Amino acid sequence: MMLFLRYKVSVDCLRVISKQQALLSVFDFQELELLLCGLPEIDIEDWKRNTEYTGDFERKGASHKVVKWFWEVSIGRQIAIVFFSDNLKQVVVDDFNEEHKARLLQFVTGTSGVPAQGFRALQGNDNNIRKFTVNSIPETVSVFPKAHTCFNRIDLPLYDSKKKLKKFLTMAIQMEATGFDID
């Protein structure tokens, strides 16, 4: 019943907006998808379990330092150790919020939606199952990550710091969302 109500609200909103073409023109297809469908619940652990690694990442997989940084930034949680008097406290510091996670998924796959069966059922443009893939590229080729949406693949430069990875990944996702290209 909730799904039907959500669908009905989306359809009703689209009818109202479509009568006003000027209102639609301010959104790109990715923004419309997020507005109509809402932010998806992205299970990062499922995403990680159903990821393949190629290039320099193939041998170490999720243990490679750049891949670790990628998931730390993408997961949205980073543990910071803070000292209060004599007590040691852990504080969760957010990196990527839910919108950034959805935009990352959109950047790499072309959609912010996760298949009902989870990431194991992620499809490419040929409707065949294509796992999410993290591929390494030299930083000399590009400082920005590159997405290959037909193959659900992200080419991630071999950064020398997590800060640099976060900076360029965030920029790539934001530029994609605003319609600017980084090539």
PDB file of N, CA, C and O in Angstrom, residues 6 10 14 24 27-40 102-103 105-107 109-114:
ATOM      1  N   ARG A   6       3.225   6.083  -2.640  1.00  0.00           N
ATOM      2  CA  ARG A   6       4.431   6.794  -3.079  1.00  0.00           C
ATOM      3  C   ARG A   6       4.403   6.982  -4.597  1.00  0.00           C
ATOM      4  O   ARG A   6       4.702   8.041  -5.110  1.00  0.00           O
ATOM      5  N   SER A  10       4.079  10.541  -6.704  1.00  0.00           N
ATOM      6  CA  SER A  10       5.060  10.856  -7.746  1.00  0.00           C
ATOM      7  C   SER A  10       4.380  11.154  -9.073  1.00  0.00           C
ATOM      8  O   SER A  10       4.733  12.105  -9.761  1.00  0.00           O
ATOM      9  N   LEU A  14       4.323  14.706 -11.053  1.00  0.00           N
ATOM     10  CA  LEU A  14       4.813  14.778 -12.424  1.00  0.00           C
ATOM     11  C   LEU A  14       3.766  15.397 -13.342  1.00  0.00           C
ATOM     12  O   LEU A  14       4.099  16.198 -14.220  1.00  0.00           O
ATOM     13  N   LEU A  24      10.143  21.955 -15.368  1.00  0.00           N
ATOM     14  CA  LEU A  24      10.934  20.758 -15.662  1.00  0.00           C
ATOM     15  C   LEU A  24      12.319  21.093 -16.187  1.00  0.00           C
ATOM     16  O   LEU A  24      13.271  20.363 -15.952  1.00  0.00           O
ATOM     17  N   PHE A  27      15.685  20.939 -14.092  1.00  0.00           N
ATOM     18  CA  PHE A  27      16.226  19.689 -13.575  1.00  0.00           C
ATOM     19  C   PHE A  27      16.831  18.868 -14.695  1.00  0.00           C
ATOM     20  O   PHE A  27      16.292  18.813 -15.793  1.00  0.00           O
ATOM     21  N   ASP A  28      17.942  18.195 -14.403  1.00  0.00           N
ATOM     22  CA  ASP A  28      18.455  17.219 -15.366  1.00  0.00           C
ATOM     23  C   ASP A  28      17.835  15.864 -15.012  1.00  0.00           C
ATOM     24  O   ASP A  28      17.123  15.721 -14.017  1.00  0.00           O
ATOM     25  N   PHE A  29      18.081  14.856 -15.839  1.00  0.00           N
ATOM     26  CA  PHE A  29      17.440  13.555 -15.630  1.00  0.00           C
ATOM     27  C   PHE A  29      17.821  12.921 -14.294  1.00  0.00           C
ATOM     28  O   PHE A  29      17.019  12.226 -13.672  1.00  0.00           O
ATOM     29  N   GLN A  30      19.052  13.192 -13.829  1.00  0.00           N
ATOM     30  CA  GLN A  30      19.482  12.601 -12.566  1.00  0.00           C
ATOM     31  C   GLN A  30      18.761  13.240 -11.389  1.00  0.00           C
ATOM     32  O   GLN A  30      18.359  12.563 -10.448  1.00  0.00           O
ATOM     33  N   GLU A  31      18.587  14.561 -11.440  1.00  0.00           N
ATOM     34  CA  GLU A  31      17.870  15.245 -10.371  1.00  0.00           C
ATOM     35  C   GLU A  31      16.401  14.824 -10.353  1.00  0.00           C
ATOM     36  O   GLU A  31      15.824  14.625  -9.283  1.00  0.00           O
ATOM     37  N   LEU A  32      15.808  14.679 -11.536  1.00  0.00           N
ATOM     38  CA  LEU A  32      14.415  14.218 -11.600  1.00  0.00           C
ATOM     39  C   LEU A  32      14.268  12.821 -11.000  1.00  0.00           C
ATOM     40  O   LEU A  32      13.306  12.546 -10.288  1.00  0.00           O
ATOM     41  N   GLU A  33      15.238  11.960 -11.293  1.00  0.00           N
ATOM     42  CA  GLU A  33      15.191  10.607 -10.734  1.00  0.00           C
ATOM     43  C   GLU A  33      15.200  10.658  -9.210  1.00  0.00           C
ATOM     44  O   GLU A  33      14.404   9.989  -8.547  1.00  0.00           O
ATOM     45  N   LEU A  34      16.085  11.473  -8.652  1.00  0.00           N
ATOM     46  CA  LEU A  34      16.165  11.575  -7.193  1.00  0.00           C
ATOM     47  C   LEU A  34      14.908  12.220  -6.609  1.00  0.00           C
ATOM     48  O   LEU A  34      14.429  11.819  -5.548  1.00  0.00           O
ATOM     49  N   LEU A  35      14.351  13.227  -7.311  1.00  0.00           N
ATOM     50  CA  LEU A  35      13.133  13.877  -6.832  1.00  0.00           C
ATOM     51  C   LEU A  35      11.938  12.929  -6.860  1.00  0.00           C
ATOM     52  O   LEU A  35      11.143  12.881  -5.925  1.00  0.00           O
ATOM     53  N   LEU A  36      11.795  12.185  -7.944  1.00  0.00           N
ATOM     54  CA  LEU A  36      10.641  11.295  -8.093  1.00  0.00           C
ATOM     55  C   LEU A  36      10.773  10.013  -7.278  1.00  0.00           C
ATOM     56  O   LEU A  36       9.788   9.517  -6.743  1.00  0.00           O
ATOM     57  N   CYS A  37      11.967   9.480  -7.213  1.00  0.00           N
ATOM     58  CA  CYS A  37      12.159   8.188  -6.540  1.00  0.00           C
ATOM     59  C   CYS A  37      12.641   8.330  -5.107  1.00  0.00           C
ATOM     60  O   CYS A  37      12.585   7.381  -4.330  1.00  0.00           O
ATOM     61  N   GLY A  38      13.162   9.486  -4.763  1.00  0.00           N
ATOM     62  CA  GLY A  38      13.712   9.677  -3.429  1.00  0.00           C
ATOM     63  C   GLY A  38      15.107   9.079  -3.317  1.00  0.00           C
ATOM     64  O   GLY A  38      15.601   8.461  -4.258  1.00  0.00           O
ATOM     65  N   LEU A  39      15.725   9.292  -2.195  1.00  0.00           N
ATOM     66  CA  LEU A  39      17.050   8.732  -1.972  1.00  0.00           C
ATOM     67  C   LEU A  39      16.926   7.249  -1.676  1.00  0.00           C
ATOM     68  O   LEU A  39      16.142   6.851  -0.810  1.00  0.00           O
ATOM     69  N   PRO A  40      17.679   6.428  -2.395  1.00  0.00           N
ATOM     70  CA  PRO A  40      17.599   4.988  -2.129  1.00  0.00           C
ATOM     71  C   PRO A  40      18.328   4.637  -0.835  1.00  0.00           C
ATOM     72  O   PRO A  40      19.194   5.381  -0.385  1.00  0.00           O
ATOM     73  N   ALA A 102      24.083   8.202  -3.186  1.00  0.00           N
ATOM     74  CA  ALA A 102      23.190   8.013  -4.332  1.00  0.00           C
ATOM     75  C   ALA A 102      23.812   8.608  -5.594  1.00  0.00           C
ATOM     76  O   ALA A 102      23.741   8.019  -6.677  1.00  0.00           O
ATOM     77  N   ARG A 103      24.442   9.752  -5.466  1.00  0.00           N
ATOM     78  CA  ARG A 103      25.082  10.387  -6.632  1.00  0.00           C
ATOM     79  C   ARG A 103      26.308   9.596  -7.098  1.00  0.00           C
ATOM     80  O   ARG A 103      26.591   9.534  -8.291  1.00  0.00           O
ATOM     81  N   LEU A 105      26.573   6.309  -6.834  1.00  0.00           N
ATOM     82  CA  LEU A 105      25.976   5.182  -7.547  1.00  0.00           C
ATOM     83  C   LEU A 105      25.494   5.625  -8.928  1.00  0.00           C
ATOM     84  O   LEU A 105      25.716   4.940  -9.930  1.00  0.00           O
ATOM     85  N   GLN A 106      24.873   6.793  -8.987  1.00  0.00           N
ATOM     86  CA  GLN A 106      24.384   7.358 -10.244  1.00  0.00           C
ATOM     87  C   GLN A 106      25.543   7.650 -11.192  1.00  0.00           C
ATOM     88  O   GLN A 106      25.457   7.388 -12.396  1.00  0.00           O
ATOM     89  N   PHE A 107      26.629   8.176 -10.656  1.00  0.00           N
ATOM     90  CA  PHE A 107      27.822   8.507 -11.447  1.00  0.00           C
ATOM     91  C   PHE A 107      28.389   7.261 -12.123  1.00  0.00           C
ATOM     92  O   PHE A 107      28.746   7.287 -13.294  1.00  0.00           O
ATOM     93  N   THR A 109      26.862   3.999 -12.324  1.00  0.00           N
ATOM     94  CA  THR A 109      25.946   3.064 -12.984  1.00  0.00           C
ATOM     95  C   THR A 109      24.929   3.740 -13.899  1.00  0.00           C
ATOM     96  O   THR A 109      24.264   3.071 -14.676  1.00  0.00           O
ATOM     97  N   GLY A 110      24.768   5.051 -13.750  1.00  0.00           N
ATOM     98  CA  GLY A 110      23.771   5.760 -14.548  1.00  0.00           C
ATOM     99  C   GLY A 110      22.426   5.868 -13.867  1.00  0.00           C
ATOM    100  O   GLY A 110      21.525   6.530 -14.361  1.00  0.00           O
ATOM    101  N   THR A 111      22.262   5.238 -12.711  1.00  0.00           N
ATOM    102  CA  THR A 111      21.009   5.318 -11.963  1.00  0.00           C
ATOM    103  C   THR A 111      21.312   5.286 -10.468  1.00  0.00           C
ATOM    104  O   THR A 111      22.306   4.698 -10.044  1.00  0.00           O
ATOM    105  N   SER A 112      20.442   5.919  -9.689  1.00  0.00           N
ATOM    106  CA  SER A 112      20.630   5.887  -8.238  1.00  0.00           C
ATOM    107  C   SER A 112      19.893   4.708  -7.613  1.00  0.00           C
ATOM    108  O   SER A 112      19.963   4.493  -6.417  1.00  0.00           O
ATOM    109  N   GLY A 113      19.211   3.939  -8.438  1.00  0.00           N
ATOM    110  CA  GLY A 113      18.441   2.804  -7.929  1.00  0.00           C
ATOM    111  C   GLY A 113      19.278   1.550  -7.752  1.00  0.00           C
ATOM    112  O   GLY A 113      20.168   1.266  -8.540  1.00  0.00           O
ATOM    113  N   VAL A 114      18.957   0.816  -6.710  1.00  0.00           N
ATOM    114  CA  VAL A 114      19.592  -0.466  -6.445  1.00  0.00           C
ATOM    115  C   VAL A 114      18.581  -1.551  -6.820  1.00  0.00           C
ATOM    116  O   VAL A 114      17.408  -1.441  -6.459  1.00  0.00           O
TER     117      VAL A 114
END
